[in-house]
Coordinates of C-alpha atoms in Angstrom, one line a residue:
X1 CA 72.3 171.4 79.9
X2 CA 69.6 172.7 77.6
X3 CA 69.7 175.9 79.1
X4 CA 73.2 176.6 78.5
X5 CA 72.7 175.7 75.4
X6 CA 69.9 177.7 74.8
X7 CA 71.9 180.3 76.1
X8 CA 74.8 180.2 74.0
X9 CA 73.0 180.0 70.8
X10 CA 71.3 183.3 71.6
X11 CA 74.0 185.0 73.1
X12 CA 76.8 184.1 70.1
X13 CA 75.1 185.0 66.6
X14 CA 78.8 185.8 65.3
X15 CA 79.2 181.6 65.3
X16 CA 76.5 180.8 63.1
X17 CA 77.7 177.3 62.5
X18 CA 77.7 176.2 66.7
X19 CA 74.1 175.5 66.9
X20 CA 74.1 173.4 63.9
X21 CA 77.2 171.3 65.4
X22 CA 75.6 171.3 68.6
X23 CA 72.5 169.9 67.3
X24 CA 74.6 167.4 65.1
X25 CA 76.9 166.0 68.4
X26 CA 73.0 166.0 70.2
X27 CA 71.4 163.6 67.3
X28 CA 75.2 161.4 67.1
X29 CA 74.9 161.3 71.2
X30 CA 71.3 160.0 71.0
X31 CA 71.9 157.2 67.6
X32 CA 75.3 156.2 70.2
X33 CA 72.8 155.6 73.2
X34 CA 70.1 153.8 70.5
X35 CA 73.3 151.8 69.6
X36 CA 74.2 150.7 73.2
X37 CA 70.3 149.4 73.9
X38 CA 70.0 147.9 70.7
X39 CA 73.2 145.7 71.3
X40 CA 72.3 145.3 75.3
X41 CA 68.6 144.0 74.0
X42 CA 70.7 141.6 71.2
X43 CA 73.1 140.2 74.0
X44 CA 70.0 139.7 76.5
X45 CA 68.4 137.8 73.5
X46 CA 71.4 135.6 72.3
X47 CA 71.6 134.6 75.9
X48 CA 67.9 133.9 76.1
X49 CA 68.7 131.7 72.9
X50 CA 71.0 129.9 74.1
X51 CA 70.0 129.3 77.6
X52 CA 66.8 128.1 75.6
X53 CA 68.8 125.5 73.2
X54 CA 70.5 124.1 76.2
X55 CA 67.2 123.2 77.9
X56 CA 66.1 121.6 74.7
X57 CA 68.9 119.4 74.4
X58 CA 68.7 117.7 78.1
X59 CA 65.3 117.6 78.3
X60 CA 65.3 115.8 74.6
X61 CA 68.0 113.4 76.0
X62 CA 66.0 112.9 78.6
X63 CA 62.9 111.9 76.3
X64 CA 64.6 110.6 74.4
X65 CA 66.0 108.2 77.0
X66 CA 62.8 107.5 78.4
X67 CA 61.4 106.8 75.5
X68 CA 63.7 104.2 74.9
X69 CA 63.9 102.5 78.3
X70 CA 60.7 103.1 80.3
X71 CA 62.0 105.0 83.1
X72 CA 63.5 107.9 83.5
X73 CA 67.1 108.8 83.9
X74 CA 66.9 109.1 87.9
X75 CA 64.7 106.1 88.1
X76 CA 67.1 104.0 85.9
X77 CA 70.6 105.2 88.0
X78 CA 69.9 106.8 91.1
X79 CA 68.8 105.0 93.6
X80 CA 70.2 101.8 92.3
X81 CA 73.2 102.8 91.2
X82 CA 76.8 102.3 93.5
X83 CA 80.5 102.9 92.5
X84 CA 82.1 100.6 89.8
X85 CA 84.9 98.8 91.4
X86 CA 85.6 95.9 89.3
X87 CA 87.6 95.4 86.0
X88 CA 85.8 96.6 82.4
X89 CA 86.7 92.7 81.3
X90 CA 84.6 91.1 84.1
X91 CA 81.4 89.2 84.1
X92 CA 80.0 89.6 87.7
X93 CA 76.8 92.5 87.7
X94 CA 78.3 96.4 87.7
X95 CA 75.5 97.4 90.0
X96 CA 75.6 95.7 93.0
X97 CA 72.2 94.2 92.7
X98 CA 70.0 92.2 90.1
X99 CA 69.3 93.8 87.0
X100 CA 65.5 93.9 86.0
X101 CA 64.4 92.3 82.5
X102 CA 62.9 95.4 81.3
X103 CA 66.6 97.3 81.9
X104 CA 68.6 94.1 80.4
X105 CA 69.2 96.1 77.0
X106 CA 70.3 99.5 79.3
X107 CA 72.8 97.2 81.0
X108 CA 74.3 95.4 77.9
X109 CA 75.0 98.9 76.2
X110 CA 76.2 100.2 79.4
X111 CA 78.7 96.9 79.7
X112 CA 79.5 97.6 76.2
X113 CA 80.5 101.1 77.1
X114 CA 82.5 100.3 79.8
X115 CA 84.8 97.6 78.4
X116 CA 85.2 100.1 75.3
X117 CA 86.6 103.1 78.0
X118 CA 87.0 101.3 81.2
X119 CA 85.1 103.1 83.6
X120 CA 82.6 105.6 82.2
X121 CA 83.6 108.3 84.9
X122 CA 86.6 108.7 82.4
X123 CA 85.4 109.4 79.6
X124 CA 83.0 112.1 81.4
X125 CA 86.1 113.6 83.0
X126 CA 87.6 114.0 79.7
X127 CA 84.7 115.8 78.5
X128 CA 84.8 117.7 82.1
X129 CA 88.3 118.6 81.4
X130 CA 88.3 119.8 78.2
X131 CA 85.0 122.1 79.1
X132 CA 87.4 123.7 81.8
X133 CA 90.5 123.9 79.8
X134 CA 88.2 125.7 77.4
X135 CA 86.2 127.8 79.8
X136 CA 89.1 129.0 82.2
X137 CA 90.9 129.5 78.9
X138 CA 87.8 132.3 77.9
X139 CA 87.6 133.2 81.1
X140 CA 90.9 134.6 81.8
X141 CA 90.8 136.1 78.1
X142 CA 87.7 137.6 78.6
X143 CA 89.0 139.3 81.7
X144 CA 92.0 140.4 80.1
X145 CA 89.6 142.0 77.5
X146 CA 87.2 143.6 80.4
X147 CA 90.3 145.3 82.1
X148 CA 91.7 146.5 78.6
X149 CA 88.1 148.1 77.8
X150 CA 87.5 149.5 81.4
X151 CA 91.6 151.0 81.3
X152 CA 90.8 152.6 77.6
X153 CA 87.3 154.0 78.7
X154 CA 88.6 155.5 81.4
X155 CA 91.2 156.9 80.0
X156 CA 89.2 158.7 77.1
X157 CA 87.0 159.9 79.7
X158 CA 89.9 161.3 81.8
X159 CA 91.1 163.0 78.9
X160 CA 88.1 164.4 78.0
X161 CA 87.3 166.2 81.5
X162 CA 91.3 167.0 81.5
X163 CA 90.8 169.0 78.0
X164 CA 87.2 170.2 79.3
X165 CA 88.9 171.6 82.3
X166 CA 91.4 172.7 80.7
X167 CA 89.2 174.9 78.1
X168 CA 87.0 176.3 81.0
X169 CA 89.8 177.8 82.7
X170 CA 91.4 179.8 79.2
X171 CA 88.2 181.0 78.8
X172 CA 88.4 185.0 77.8
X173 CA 84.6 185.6 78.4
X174 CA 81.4 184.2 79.5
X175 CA 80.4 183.2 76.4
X176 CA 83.1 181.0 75.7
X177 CA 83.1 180.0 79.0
X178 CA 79.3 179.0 78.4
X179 CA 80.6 177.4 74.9
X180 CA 83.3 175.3 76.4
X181 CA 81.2 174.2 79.9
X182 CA 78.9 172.6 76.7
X183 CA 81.8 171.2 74.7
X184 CA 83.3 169.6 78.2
X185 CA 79.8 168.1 79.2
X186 CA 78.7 166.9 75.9
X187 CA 82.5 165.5 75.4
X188 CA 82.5 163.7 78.6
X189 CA 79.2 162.4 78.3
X190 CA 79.9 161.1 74.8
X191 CA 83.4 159.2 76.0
X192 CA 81.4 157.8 79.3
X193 CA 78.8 156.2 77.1
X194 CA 81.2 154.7 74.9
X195 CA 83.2 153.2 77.2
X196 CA 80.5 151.4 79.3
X197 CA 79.7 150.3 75.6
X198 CA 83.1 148.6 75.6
X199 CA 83.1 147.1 78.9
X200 CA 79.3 145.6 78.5
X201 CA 80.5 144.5 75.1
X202 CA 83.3 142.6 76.6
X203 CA 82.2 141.3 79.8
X204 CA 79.1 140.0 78.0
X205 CA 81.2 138.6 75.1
X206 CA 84.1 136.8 78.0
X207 CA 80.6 135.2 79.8
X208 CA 79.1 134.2 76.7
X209 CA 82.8 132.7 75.8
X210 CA 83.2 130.9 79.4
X211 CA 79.5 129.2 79.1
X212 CA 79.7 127.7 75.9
X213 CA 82.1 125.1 76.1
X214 CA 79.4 123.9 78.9
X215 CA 77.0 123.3 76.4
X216 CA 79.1 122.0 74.1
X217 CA 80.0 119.1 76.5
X218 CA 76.6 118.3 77.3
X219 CA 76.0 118.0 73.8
X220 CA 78.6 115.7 72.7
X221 CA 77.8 113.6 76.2
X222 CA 74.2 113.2 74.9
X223 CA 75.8 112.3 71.6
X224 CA 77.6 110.3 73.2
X225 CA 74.9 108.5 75.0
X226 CA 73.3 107.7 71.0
X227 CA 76.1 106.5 69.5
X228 CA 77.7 104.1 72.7
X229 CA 77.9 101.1 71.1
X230 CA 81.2 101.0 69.3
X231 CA 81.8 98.4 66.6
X232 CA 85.2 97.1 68.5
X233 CA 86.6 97.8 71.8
X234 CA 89.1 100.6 70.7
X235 CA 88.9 103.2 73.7
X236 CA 92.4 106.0 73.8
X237 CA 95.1 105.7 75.9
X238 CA 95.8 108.3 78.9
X239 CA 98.8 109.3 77.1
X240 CA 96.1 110.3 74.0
X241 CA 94.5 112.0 76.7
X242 CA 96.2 114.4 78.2
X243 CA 98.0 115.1 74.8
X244 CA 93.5 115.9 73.8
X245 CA 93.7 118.6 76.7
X246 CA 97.2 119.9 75.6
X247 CA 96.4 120.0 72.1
X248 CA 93.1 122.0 73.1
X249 CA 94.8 124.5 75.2
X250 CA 97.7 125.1 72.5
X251 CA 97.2 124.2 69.0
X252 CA 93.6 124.4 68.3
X253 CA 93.1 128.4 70.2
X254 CA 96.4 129.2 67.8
X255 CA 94.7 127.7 65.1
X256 CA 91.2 129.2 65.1
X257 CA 92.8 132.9 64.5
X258 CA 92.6 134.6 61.6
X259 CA 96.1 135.5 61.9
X260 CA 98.7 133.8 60.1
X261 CA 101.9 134.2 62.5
X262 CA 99.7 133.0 65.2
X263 CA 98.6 130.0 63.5
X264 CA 102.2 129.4 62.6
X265 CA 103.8 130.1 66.1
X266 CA 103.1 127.0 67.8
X267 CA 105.2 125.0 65.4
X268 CA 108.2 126.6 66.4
X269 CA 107.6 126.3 69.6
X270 CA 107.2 122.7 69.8
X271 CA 110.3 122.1 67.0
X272 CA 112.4 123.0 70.3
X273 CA 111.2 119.8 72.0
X274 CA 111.9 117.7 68.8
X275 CA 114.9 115.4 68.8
X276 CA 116.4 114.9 65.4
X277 CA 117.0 111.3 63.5
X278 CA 118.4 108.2 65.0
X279 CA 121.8 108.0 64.8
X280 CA 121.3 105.1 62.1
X281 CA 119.1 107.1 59.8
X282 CA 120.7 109.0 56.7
X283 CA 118.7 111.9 54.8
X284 CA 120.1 113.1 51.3
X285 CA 119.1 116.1 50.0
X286 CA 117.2 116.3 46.7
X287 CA 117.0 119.3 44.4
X288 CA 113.7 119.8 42.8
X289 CA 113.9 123.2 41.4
X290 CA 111.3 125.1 42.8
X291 CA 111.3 123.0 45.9
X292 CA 113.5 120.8 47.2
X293 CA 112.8 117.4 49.2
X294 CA 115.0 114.7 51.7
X295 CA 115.7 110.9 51.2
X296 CA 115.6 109.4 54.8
X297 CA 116.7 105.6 54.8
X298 CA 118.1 103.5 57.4
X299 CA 121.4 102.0 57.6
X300 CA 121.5 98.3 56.1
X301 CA 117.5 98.5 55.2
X302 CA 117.0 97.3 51.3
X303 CA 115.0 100.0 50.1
X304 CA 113.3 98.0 47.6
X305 CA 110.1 100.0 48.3
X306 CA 110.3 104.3 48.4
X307 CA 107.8 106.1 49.9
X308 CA 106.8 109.6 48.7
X309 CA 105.6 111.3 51.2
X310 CA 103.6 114.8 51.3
X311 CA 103.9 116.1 55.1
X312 CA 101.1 118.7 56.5
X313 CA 100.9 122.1 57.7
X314 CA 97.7 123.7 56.9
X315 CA 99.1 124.7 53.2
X316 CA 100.8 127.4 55.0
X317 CA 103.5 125.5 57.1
X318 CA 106.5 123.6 56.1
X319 CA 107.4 120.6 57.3
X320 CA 108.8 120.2 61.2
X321 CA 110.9 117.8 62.7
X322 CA 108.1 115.5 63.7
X323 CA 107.6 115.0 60.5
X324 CA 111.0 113.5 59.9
X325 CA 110.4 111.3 62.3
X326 CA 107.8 110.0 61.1
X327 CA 109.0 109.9 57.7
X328 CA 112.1 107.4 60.3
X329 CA 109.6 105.8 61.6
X330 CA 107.8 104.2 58.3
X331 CA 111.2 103.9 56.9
X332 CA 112.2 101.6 59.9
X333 CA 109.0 99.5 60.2
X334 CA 108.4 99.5 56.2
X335 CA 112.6 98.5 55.4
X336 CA 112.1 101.2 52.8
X337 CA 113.4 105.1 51.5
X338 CA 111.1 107.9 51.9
X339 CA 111.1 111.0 49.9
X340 CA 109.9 114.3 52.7
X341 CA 108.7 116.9 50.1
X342 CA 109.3 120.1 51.4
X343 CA 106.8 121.6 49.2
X344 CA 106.1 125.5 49.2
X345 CA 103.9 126.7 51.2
X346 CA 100.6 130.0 50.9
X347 CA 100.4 132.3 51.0
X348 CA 104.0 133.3 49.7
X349 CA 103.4 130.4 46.9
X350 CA 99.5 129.3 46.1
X351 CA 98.0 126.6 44.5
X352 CA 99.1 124.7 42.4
X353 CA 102.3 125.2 43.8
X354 CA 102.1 123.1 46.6
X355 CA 100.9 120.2 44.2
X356 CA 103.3 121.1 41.7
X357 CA 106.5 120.1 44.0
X358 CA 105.1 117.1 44.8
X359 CA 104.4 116.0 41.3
X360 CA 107.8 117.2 40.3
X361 CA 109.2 114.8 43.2
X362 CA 107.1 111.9 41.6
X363 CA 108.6 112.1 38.5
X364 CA 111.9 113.0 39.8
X365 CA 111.9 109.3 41.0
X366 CA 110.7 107.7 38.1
X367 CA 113.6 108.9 36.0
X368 CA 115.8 108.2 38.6
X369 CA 114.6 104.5 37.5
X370 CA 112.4 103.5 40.7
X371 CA 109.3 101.7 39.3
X372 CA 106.2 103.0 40.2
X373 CA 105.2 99.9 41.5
X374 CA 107.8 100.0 44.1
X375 CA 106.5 103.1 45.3
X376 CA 103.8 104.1 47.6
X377 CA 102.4 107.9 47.7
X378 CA 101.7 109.0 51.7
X379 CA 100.6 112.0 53.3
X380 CA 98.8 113.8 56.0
X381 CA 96.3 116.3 56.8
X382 CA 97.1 118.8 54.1
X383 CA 99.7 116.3 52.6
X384 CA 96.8 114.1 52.2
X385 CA 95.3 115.9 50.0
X386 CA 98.0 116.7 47.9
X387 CA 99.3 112.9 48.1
X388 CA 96.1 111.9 46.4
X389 CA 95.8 114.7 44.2
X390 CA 99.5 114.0 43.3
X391 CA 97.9 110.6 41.8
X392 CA 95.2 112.1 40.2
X393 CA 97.3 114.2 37.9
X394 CA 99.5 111.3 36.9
X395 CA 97.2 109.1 35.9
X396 CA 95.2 112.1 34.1
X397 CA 98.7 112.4 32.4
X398 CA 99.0 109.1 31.2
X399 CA 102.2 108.3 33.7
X400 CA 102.2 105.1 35.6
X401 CA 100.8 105.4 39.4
X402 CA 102.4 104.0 42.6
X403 CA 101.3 100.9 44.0
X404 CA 99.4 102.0 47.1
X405 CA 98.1 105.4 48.7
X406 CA 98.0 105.8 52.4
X407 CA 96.4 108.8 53.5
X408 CA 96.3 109.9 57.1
X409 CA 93.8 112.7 58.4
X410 CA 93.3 114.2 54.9
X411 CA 92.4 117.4 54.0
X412 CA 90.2 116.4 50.8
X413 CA 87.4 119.4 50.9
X414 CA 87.9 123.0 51.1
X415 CA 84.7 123.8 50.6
X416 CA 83.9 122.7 54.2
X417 CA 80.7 120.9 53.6
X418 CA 81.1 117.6 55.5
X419 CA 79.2 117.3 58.3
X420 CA 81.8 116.7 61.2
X421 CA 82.9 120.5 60.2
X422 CA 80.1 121.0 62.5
X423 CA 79.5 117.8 64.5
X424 CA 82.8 117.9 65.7
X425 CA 83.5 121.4 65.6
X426 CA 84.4 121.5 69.7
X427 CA 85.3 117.9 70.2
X428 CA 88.0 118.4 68.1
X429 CA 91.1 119.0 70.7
X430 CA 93.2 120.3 67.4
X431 CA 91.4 121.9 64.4
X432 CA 88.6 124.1 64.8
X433 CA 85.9 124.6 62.2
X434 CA 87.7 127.4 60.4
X435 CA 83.8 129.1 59.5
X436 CA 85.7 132.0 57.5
X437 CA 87.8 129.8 55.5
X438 CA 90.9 131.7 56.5
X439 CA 93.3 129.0 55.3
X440 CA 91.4 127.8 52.2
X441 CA 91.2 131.6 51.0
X442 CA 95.3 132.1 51.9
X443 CA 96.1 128.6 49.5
X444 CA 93.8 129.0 46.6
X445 CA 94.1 132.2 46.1
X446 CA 90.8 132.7 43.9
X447 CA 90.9 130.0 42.7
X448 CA 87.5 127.9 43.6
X449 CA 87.2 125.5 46.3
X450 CA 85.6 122.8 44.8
X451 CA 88.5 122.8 41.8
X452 CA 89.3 118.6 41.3
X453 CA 93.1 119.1 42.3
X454 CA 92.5 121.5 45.4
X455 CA 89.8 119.2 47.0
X456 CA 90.2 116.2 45.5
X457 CA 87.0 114.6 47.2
X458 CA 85.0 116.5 43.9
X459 CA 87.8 114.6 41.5
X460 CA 87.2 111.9 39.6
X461 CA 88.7 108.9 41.9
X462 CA 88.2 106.2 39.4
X463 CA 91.3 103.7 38.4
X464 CA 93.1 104.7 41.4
X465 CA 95.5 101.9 43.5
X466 CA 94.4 100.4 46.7
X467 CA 93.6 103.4 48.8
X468 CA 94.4 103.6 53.3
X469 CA 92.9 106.5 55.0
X470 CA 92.9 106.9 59.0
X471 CA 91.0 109.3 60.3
X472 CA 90.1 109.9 63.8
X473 CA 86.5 110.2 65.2
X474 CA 86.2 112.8 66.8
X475 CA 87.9 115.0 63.8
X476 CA 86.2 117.9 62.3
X477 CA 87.6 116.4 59.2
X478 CA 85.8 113.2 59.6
X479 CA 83.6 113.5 56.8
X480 CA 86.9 114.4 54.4
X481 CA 88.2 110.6 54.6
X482 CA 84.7 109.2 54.5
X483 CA 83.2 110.6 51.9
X484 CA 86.2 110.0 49.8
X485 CA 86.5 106.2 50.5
X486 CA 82.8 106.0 49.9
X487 CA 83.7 107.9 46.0
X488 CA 86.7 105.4 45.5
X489 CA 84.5 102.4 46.5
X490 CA 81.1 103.7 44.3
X491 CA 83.8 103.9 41.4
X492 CA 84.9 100.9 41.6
X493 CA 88.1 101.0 43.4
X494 CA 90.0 99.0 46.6
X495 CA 89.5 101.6 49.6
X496 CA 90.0 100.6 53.1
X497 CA 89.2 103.7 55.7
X498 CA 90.1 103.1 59.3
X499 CA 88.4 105.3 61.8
X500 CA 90.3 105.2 65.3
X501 CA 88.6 106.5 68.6
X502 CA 89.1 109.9 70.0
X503 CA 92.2 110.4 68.1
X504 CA 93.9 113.7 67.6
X505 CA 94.1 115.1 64.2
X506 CA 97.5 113.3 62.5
X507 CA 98.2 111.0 65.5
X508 CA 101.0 108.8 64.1
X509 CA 103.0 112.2 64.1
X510 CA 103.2 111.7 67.9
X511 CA 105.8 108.8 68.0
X512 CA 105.0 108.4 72.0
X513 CA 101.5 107.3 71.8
X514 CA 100.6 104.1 71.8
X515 CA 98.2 104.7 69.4
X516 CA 100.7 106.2 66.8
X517 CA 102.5 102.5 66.7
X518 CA 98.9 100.3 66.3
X519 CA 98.3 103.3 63.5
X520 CA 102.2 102.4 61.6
X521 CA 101.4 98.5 62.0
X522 CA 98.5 99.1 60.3
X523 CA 99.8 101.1 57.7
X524 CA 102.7 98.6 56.8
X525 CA 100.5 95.6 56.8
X526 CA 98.1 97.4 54.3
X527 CA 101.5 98.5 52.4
X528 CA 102.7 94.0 52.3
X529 CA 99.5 93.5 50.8
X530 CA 99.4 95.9 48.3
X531 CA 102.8 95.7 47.2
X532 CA 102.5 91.4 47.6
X533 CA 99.3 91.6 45.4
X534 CA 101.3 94.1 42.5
X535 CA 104.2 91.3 42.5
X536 CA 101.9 88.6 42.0
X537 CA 100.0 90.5 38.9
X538 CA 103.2 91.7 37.7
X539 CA 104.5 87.8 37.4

């Protein structure tokens, strides 16, 4: 090669400007190859890294469990330990043998454990399943992302010997022969490089992508493991579940792209499989101006109480079916009205918008003549937060504010500094951590993310009524409800927050989970005391 091209710069002094383009393609050919062992030395070192990290963490669980009980983990449930057969609720010894004195505090967390899940096995296989779901799910992306690379590469590299060819043989004279023989080489060589480049890149990124949900599950195991004894004996239904893996393989690999009509897609998906109301259940439609919003009451119910209620969707979806279910739902078990919001939506509309609408639709039913003490401001995930902002700008106003809030899964931070945004970044079967702030950036549109009305957790939350906020545990928005009913508390304010067990984000939006009903009995109960305890101050 370096004789040719030796050759042809002293054979063609007519092109004056070849050897300098030669010379420039030679020093771009060498940064490219530079390039390609740089980024093969940074994969080989991220996977050092993280191969690294996951020794740490098992081998500081295991210390860490040694340290604690003596022995080690093989010691403590190998040899001794057999398959659990009996009930969680029974009394007789798990292992099939006498318990040592010096393991007595193992085996009382370990029978707390498994009246809390049942038999621990499930739990694991949860974790087991989700790690696969999430893996397999890489896997076969990865792959699809190989094949695309390898069919590109090869293509620019057929192309390039096609047009080298080509050249060669229209040729007028040796030295453009010469001339295109070192276009074709260099050409070729340059396209070859680049696409093993592409295919490295890819097959290391689909095997990074397929191993990491395997640490991940150890981690939240040995997290698991630290945190085992559970204030009550609240463990989640099958049905909660299997809807965790279908959440995981749907929703939350949707909703961790930075790609609007993907994130919405799902919805309408899913809006096929929702019925509509009950037959007994009436919605009016209400004119807002800007917005507009539905009164959904049941047929004979008093409606002495209304329920404003702010439904979710990211700031960037508008309400779905389930939502009007839900709002059926609390107007069945609550004998009340409830006011859906259909609020408008980023990035077509950003804040305040959103927040305007649902202000609007508060004092649309105050001069409609409902007290405010009749009424009871509701929301979830993003409705949460604009359910308890809603509050905070009346009373900032000077208007009168509802009797009760009930907040479920609220988004109250968009500056993402809770802790669970990290914690429970993978154990989360429906949001992911969102690190670019995709959706924050699409609402606010400049505005910041620590303004008082867009994340209401940096509001003042004095002088606010009696306060409900679910959440579930495992949520990367965890730290959103408690941090907020730790504010309202500090401030001197009634605040109940209710964390629930490996629930999916917004689960009282699924009306076929068990866990959805406990979560509405809990919500009306909360509602008959607040509302009881404004009747009694108001007489």
């Amino acid at each position: 090669m370096r004789y040719v091209s030796i050759f042809v710069e002293r054979r063609c002094p007519a092109n004056d400007d070849l050897p300098k383009s030669k010379a420039r393609r030679g020093d771009a050919l060498r940064r490219e190859t530079e390039e390609l062992l740089t980024s093969i030395a940074e994969m080989r070192e991220r996977g050092v890294a993280w191969c690294g990290s996951l020794a740490d963490r098992v081998e500081r669980y295991l210390a860490a469990f040694e340290a604690r009980f003596g022995r080690s983990e093989d010691d403590a449930f190998g040899p001794a330990a057999v398959p659990i057969s009996r009930q969680p609720d029974t009394e007789a010894p798990l292992f099939g043998m006498e318990i040592d004195e010096e393991f007595r505090e193992l085996f009382e967390i370990y029978v707390r454990q498994v009246r809390e899940i049942g038999v621990p096995a499930i739990q694991s296989a949860s974790v087991a399943a989700a790690a696969l779901v999430d893996g397999s799910a890489a896997a076969v992306e990865g792959a699809r992302e190989s094949l695309a690379a390898l069919r590109a590469g090869s293509l620019r590299a057929l192309n390039a010997h096609l047009a080298g060819a080509t050249a060669l043989s229209q040729s007028r004279n040796v030295f453009e022969a010469f001339a295109n023989l070192h276009n074709w080489c260099w050409h070729a060589l340059d396209e070859t490089i680049g696409a093993a480049r592409g295919i490295g890149e890819a097959m290391a990124n689909s095997t990074w992508s397929a191993l990491e949900p395997a640490g991940q599950a150890i981690g939240v195991q040995s997290r698991r493991f630290e945190h085992s004894s559970r204030p009550d004996d609240t463990a989640p239904s099958w049905q909660v579940r299997l809807m965790n893996l279908g959440l995981r393989a749907t929703v939350k690999r949707m909703a961790g792209k930075s790609d609007l009509e993907k994130i919405r897609a799902p919805r309408s998906g899913f809006e096929r499989l929702i019925p509509g109301l009950p037959a007994d259940m009436t919605a009016e439609a209400v004119d807002l101006g800007d917005a507009s919003a539905e009164i959904i009451s049941v047929a004979g119910a008093s409606n002495d109480r209304t329920v404003l209620h702010c439904p979710g969707g990211g700031f960037v979806m508008e309400p779905t079916k389930a939502h009007r279910l839900l709002a059926g739902r609390l107007a069945r078990r609550l004998n009340a009205r409830v006011m859906l919001v259909k609020y408008r939506v980023a990035p077509e509309h950003v804040f305040p918008a959103g927040l305007d609408d649902c202000c609007a639709a508060y004092e649309w039913l105050l001069a409609q003549g409902t007290p405010a003490k009749s009424i009871i401001v509701s929301g979830d995930s993003a409705g949460g937060g604009l359910a308890l902002s809603t509050v905070i700008r009346m009373r900032d106003r000077g208007i009168e504010t509802p009797a009760a809030i009930v907040l479920i899964s609220p988004v109250t931070d968009l500056t993402y500094s809770g802790q669970s945004r990290r914690d429970n970044d993978w154990v989360d079967p429906t949001l992911p951590n969102d690190d670019g702030n995709f959706i924050g950036e699409l609402y606010l549109g400049g505005v910041p993310h620590d303004h008082p009305l867009a994340s209401p957790l940096f509001a003042d939350l004095s002088r606010l009524p009696p306060t409900l906020l679910q959440v579930g545990s495992t949520e990367v928005l965890l730290d959103d409800s408690l941090r907020v009913a730790a504010k309202i508390r500090a401030q001197g304010g009634a605040c109940e927050c209710e964390v629930w067990h490996d629930m999916p984000h917004d689960w009282p939006l699924f009306g076929m989970l068990p866990e959805s009903r406990r979560a509405l009995g809990r919500i009306v109960e909360f509602v008959d005391r607040a509302t009881r305890k404004v009747s009694a101050i108001a007489a």
